[in-house]
Coordinates of C-alpha atoms and ligand atoms in Angstrom, one line a residue:
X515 CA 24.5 114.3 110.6
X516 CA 23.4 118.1 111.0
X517 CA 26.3 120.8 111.1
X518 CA 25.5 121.5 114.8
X519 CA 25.9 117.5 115.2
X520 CA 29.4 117.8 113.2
X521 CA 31.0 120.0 114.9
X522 CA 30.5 118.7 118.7
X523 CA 31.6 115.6 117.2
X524 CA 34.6 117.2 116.2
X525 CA 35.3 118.9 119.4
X526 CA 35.0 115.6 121.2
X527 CA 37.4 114.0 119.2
X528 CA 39.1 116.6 119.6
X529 CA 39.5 116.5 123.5
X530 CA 40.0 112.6 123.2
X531 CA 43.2 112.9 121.0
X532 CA 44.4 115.4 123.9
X533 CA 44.0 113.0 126.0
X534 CA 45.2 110.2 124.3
X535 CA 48.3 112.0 123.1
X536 CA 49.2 113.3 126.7
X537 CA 49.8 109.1 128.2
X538 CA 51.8 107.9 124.6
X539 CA 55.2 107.1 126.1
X540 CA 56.9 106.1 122.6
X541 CA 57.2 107.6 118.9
X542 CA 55.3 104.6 117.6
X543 CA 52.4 104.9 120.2
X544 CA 52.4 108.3 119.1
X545 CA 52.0 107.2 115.3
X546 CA 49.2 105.0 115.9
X547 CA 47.7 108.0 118.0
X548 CA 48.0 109.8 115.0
X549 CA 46.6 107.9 112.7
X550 CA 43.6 107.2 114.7
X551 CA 42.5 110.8 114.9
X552 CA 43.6 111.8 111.4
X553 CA 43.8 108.1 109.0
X554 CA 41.4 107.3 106.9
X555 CA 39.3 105.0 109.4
X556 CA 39.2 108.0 112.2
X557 CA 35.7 109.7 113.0
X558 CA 37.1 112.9 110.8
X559 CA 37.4 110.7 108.1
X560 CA 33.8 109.7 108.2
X561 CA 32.5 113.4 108.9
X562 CA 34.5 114.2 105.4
X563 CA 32.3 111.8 103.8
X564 CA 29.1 113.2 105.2
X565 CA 29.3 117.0 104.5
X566 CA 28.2 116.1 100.9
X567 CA 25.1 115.6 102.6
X568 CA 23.9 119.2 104.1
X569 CA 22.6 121.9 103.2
X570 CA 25.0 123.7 99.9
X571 CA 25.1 127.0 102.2
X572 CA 26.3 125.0 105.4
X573 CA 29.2 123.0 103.4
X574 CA 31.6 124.9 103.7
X575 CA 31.7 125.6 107.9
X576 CA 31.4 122.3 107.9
X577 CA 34.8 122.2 105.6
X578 CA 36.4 125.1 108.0
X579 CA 35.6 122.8 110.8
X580 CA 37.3 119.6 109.7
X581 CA 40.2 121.6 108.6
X582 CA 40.3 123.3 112.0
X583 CA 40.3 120.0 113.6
X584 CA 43.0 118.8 111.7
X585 CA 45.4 121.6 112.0
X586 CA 44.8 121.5 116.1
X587 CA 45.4 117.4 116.3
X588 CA 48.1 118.0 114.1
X589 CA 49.4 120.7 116.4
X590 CA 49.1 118.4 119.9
X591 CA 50.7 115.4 118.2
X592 CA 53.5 117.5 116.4
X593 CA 54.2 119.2 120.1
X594 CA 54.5 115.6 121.5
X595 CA 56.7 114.5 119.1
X596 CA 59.3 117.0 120.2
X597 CA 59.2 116.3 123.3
X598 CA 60.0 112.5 122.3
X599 CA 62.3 113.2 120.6
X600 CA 63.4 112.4 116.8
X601 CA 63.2 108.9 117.3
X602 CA 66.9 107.7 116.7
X603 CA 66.6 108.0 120.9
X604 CA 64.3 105.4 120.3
X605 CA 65.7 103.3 118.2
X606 CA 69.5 103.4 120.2
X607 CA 67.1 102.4 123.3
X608 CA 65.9 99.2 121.2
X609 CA 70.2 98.3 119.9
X610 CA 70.7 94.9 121.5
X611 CA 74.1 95.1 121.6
X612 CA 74.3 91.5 123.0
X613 CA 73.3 90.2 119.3
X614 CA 76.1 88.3 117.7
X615 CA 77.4 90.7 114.7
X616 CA 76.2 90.0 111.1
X617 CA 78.6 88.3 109.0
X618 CA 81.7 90.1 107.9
X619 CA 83.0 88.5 104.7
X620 CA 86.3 87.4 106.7
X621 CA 89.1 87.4 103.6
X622 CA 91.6 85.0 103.5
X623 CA 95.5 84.9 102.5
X624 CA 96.9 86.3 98.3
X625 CA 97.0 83.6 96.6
X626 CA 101.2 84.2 96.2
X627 CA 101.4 84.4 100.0
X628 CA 99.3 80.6 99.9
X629 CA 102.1 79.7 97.2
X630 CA 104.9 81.2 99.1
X631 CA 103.4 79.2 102.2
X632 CA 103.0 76.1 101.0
X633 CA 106.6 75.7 98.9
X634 CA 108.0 76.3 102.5
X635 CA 105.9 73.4 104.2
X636 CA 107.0 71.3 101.0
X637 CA 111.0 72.7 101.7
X638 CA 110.5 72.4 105.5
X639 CA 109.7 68.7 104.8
X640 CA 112.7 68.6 103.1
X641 CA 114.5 69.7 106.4
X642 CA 115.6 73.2 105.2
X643 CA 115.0 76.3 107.3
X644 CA 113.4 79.7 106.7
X645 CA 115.2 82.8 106.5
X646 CA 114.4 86.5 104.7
X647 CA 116.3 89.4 103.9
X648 CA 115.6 93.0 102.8
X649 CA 114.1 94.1 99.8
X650 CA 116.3 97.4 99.7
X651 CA 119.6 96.2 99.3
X652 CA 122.9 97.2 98.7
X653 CA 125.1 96.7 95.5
X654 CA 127.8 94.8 97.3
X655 CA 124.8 92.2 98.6
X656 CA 122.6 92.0 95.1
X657 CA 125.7 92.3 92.9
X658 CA 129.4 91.9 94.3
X659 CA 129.1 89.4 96.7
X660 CA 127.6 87.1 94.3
X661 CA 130.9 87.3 91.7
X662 CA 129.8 90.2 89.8
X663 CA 132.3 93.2 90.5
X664 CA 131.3 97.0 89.1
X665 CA 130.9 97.1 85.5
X666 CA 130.8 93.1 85.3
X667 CA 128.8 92.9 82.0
X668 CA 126.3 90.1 83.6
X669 CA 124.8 92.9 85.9
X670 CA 123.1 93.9 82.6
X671 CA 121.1 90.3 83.5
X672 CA 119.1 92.5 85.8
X673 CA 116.9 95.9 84.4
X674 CA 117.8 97.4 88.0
X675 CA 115.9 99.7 90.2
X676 CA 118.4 102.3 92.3
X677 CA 117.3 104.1 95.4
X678 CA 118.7 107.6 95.9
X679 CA 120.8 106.6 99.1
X680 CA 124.3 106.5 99.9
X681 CA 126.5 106.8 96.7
X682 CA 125.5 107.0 93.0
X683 CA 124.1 103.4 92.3
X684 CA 125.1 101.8 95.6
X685 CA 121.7 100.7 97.0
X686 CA 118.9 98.9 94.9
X687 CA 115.6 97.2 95.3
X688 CA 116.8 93.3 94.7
X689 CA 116.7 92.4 91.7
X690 CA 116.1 88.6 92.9
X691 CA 116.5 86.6 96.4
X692 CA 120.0 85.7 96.4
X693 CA 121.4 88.4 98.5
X694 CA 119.8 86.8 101.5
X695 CA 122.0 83.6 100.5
X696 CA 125.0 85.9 101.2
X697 CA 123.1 86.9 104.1
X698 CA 122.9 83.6 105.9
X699 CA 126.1 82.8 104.6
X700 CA 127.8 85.6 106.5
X701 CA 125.9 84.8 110.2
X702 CA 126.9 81.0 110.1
X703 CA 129.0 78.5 109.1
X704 CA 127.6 74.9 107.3
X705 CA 126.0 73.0 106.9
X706 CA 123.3 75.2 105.3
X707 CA 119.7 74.4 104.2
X708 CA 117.8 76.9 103.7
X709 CA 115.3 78.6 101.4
X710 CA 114.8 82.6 101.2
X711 CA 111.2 83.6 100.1
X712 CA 110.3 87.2 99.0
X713 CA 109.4 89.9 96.9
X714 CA 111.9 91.0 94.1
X715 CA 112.2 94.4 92.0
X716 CA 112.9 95.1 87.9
X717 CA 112.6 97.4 85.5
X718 CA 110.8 95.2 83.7
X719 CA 107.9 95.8 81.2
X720 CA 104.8 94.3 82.0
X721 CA 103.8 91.3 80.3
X722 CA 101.9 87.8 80.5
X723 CA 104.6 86.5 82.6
X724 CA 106.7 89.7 83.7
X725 CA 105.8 92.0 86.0
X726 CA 108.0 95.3 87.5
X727 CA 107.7 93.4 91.0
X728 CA 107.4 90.0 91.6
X729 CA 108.4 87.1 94.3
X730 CA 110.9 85.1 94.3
X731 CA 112.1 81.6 96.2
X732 CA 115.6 80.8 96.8
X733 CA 117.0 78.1 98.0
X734 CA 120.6 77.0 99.2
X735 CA 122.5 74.1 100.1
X736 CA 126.2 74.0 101.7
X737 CA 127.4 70.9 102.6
X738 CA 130.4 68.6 102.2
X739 CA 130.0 66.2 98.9
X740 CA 127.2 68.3 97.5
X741 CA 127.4 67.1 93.8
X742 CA 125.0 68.4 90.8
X743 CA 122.8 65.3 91.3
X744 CA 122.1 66.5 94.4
X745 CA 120.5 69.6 92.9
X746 CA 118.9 67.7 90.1
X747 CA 117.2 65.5 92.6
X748 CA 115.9 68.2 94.9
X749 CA 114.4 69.5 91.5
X750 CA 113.1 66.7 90.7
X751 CA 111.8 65.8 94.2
X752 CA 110.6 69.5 94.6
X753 CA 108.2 69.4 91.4
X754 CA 106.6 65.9 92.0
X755 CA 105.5 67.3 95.6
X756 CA 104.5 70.6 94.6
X757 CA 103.5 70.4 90.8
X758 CA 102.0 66.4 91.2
X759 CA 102.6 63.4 88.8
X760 CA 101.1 65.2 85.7
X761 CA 104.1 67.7 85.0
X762 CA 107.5 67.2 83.7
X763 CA 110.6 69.9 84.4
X764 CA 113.5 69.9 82.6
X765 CA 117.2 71.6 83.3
X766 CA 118.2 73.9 80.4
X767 CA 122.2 74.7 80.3
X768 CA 122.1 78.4 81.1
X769 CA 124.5 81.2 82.7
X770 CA 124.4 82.7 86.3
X771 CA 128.0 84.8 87.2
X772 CA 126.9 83.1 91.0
X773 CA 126.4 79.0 90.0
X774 CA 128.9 77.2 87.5
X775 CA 127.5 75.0 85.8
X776 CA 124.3 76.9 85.8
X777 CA 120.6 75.7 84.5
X778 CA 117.1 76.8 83.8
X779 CA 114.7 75.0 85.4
X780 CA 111.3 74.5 83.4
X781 CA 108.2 72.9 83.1
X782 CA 105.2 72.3 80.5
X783 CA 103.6 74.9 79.6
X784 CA 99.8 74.5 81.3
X785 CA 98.4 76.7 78.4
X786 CA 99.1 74.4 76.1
X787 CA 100.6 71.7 77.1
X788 CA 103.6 71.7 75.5
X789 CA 102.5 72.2 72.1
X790 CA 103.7 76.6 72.0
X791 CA 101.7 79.2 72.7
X792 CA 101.4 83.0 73.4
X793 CA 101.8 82.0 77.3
X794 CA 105.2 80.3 76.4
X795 CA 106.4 82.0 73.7
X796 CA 105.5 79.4 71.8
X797 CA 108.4 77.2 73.3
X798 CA 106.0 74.8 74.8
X799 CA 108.2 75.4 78.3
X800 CA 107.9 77.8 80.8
X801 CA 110.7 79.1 83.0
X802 CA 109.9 79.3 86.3
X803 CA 113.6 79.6 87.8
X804 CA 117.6 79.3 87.4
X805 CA 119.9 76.9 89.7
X806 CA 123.3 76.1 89.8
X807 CA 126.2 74.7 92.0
X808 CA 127.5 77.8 94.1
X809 CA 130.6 79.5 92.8
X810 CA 133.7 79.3 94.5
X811 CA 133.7 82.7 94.6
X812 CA 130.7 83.8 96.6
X813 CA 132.3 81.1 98.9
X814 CA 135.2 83.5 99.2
X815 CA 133.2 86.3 99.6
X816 CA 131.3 84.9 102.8
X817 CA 134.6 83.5 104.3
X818 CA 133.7 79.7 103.5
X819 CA 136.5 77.1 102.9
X820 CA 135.7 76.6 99.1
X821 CA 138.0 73.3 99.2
X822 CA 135.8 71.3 101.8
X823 CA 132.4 72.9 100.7
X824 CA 130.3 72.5 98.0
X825 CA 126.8 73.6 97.0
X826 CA 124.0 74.1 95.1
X827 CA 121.5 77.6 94.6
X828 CA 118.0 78.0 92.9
X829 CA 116.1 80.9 92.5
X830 CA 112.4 80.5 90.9
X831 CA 109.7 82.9 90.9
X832 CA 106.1 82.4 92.9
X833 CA 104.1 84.0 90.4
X834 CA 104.9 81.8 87.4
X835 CA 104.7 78.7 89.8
X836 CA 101.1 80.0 90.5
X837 CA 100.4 80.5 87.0
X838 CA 101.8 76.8 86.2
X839 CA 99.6 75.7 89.0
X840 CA 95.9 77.1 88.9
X841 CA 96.5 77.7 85.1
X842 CA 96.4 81.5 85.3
X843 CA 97.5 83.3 81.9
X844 CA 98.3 86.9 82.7
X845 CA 100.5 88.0 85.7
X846 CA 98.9 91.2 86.5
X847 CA 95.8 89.3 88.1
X848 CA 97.9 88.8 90.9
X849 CA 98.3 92.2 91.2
X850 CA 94.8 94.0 90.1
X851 CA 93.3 92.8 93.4
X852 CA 90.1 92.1 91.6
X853 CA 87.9 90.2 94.1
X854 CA 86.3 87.9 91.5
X855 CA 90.0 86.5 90.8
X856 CA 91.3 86.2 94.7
X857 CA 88.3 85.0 95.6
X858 CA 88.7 81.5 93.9
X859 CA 90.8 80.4 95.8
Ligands
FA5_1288 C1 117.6 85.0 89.0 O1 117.0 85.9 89.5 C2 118.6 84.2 89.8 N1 118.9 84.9 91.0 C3 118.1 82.8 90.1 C4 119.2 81.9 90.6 C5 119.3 81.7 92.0 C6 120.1 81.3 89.7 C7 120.3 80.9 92.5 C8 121.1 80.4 90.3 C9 121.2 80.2 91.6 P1 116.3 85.0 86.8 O2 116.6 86.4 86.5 O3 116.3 84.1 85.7 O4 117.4 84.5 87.8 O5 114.9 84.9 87.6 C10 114.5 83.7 88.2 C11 113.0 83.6 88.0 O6 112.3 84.7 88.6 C12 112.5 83.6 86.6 O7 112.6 82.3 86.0 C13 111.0 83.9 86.8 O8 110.3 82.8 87.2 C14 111.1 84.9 87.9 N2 111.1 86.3 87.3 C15 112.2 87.0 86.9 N3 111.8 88.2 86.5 C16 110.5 88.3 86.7 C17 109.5 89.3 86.4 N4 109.8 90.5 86.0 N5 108.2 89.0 86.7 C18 107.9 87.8 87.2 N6 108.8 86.8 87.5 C19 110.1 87.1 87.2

């Protein structure tokens, strides 16, 4: 190809990508526009590859004309492409937005809210009822009500958290779920069967199997002949449905100001199986609540005939069931909300 032969070649091509360039409606017609004037198979590709071939002295018009032609394609598609826009136009144009959305990873419930849930099917079974209360409380609901005056030494039971409100020390974040039994008490007379779920407050040091806040289950029963078989039985009956064959409970002697006689109620250790560990404190038990026939004296409080009623309380907490249950060692994975933990289950 002589230089003469070259450059009308060029200027062809050149009025040919005008041309072509002018009826592209879309950025990606314009691309492939582009690339047929300019790529590597377009006609200036193969004029590149020829000017090796003249004359030394005509080499480098030929070079100014290929570059010329490059910069004035380069120009024509540029100037198209801003009339086009910058293409996200485009691609809004192409958003089906009758597509069904991509997955989103729907979560599902805590596991304590599952545990919470599924001890109230197991009580509603029993026939009981649901109630809550609040978790800011006052000191006559979390302490006095429940037989423990100001300055009653078994307040120190309790590492309480007070809430700058009212008077010095008169309003708290519940140490535990038995308020709500004076609650219910209060807006009804018996017989009562009930259980109280919700989330509880100390001053607690973290540990394995204590955390500063924590949930709690209570349950209470007021009824006429309400004996402490009664409660033992509902224990009993309570663990077989929620815990399965495999674990045993027990009723330790214990103290609550609220319940006389009072009781611990525990269960095997799942770390160990009863053999002591660092999860039990090497008792081979683990305490998961306290129970009690109700005093006569929180009967008093609530305006109940203590003479023709009788009843029994429990309070246990949700975490350590959970940890009993899917065998998890340290509290604070309830609370880390690492996904890799709450995701199993
Ligand atoms: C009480 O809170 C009583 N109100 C229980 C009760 C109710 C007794 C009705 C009699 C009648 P206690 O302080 O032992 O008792 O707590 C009960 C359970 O709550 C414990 O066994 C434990 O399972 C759970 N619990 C208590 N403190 C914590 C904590 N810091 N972290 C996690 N769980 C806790």
């Amino acid at each position: 190809m002589s230089l003469s032969e070259l450059a009308a070649l060029l200027d062809a091509e050149l009025t040919r990508a005008r041309s072509e360039v002018d009826k592209v409606e879309t950025a990606t017609d314009l691309d492939e526009v582009e690339r047929a004037f300019l790529g590597k198979r377009s006609a200036v590709a193969t004029v590149n590859q020829s000017i090796k071939d003249l004359a030394p002295d005509e080499r480098p018009r030929a070079g100014q004309a290929v570059s010329s032609y490059k910069a004035d394609v380069t120009a024509v598609v540029e100037a198209r492409r801003a009339t086009l826009g910058d293409g996200a136009g485009q691609a809004l144009d192409r958003l089906d937005l009758t597509l069904p959305g991509r997955g989103g990873g729907r979560g599902h419930l805590h596991l304590i809210t599952q545990v919470q849930q599924e001890l109230e099917d197991v009580f509603l079974g029993f026939g009981y009822e649901v109630a809550e209360g609040p978790e800011v409380e006052t000191d006559f609901y979390n302490f006095e009500a429940l037989n423990m005056p100001p300055a009653h030494p078994a307040r120190s039971m309790w590492d309480t958290l007070y809430v700058k409100l009212g008077r010095p020390e008169e309003v708290v974040l519940r140490t535990h779920t038995s308020p709500v039994q004076i609650r219910v008490m209060e807006s009804r007379q018996p017989p009562v069967y009930t259980v109280m779920p919700g989330r509880c407050y100390r001053r607690d040091t973290l540990d394995a199997r204590h955390s500063p806040v924590f949930h709690q289950i209570e349950g209470l029963v007021v009824d006429t002949g309400i004996t402490f078989g009664d409660l033992a039985g509902t224990i009993d009956a309570f663990t077989r449905a929620y815990f399965g064959p495999g674990h045993t409970s027990r009723l330790r002697p214990s103290y609550f100001p609220f319940t006389e006689p009072s009781a611990e109620f525990e269960v095997t250790c799942f770390a160990c199986d009863g053999a002591g560990c660092s999860v039990c404190s090497k008792t081979g038990w683990l305490e998961l609540g306290g129970c009690g026939m109700v005093d006569p004296n929180v009967f008093r409080a609530v305006g109940y005939d203590s003479e023709t009623y009788t009843g029994f309380a429990f309070g246990f907490g949700l975490e350590r069931m959970a940890m009993v249950r899917y065998g998890v060692e340290h509290i604070k994975s309830f609370f880390e909300n690492d996904v890799r933990f709450l995701k199993q289950f």
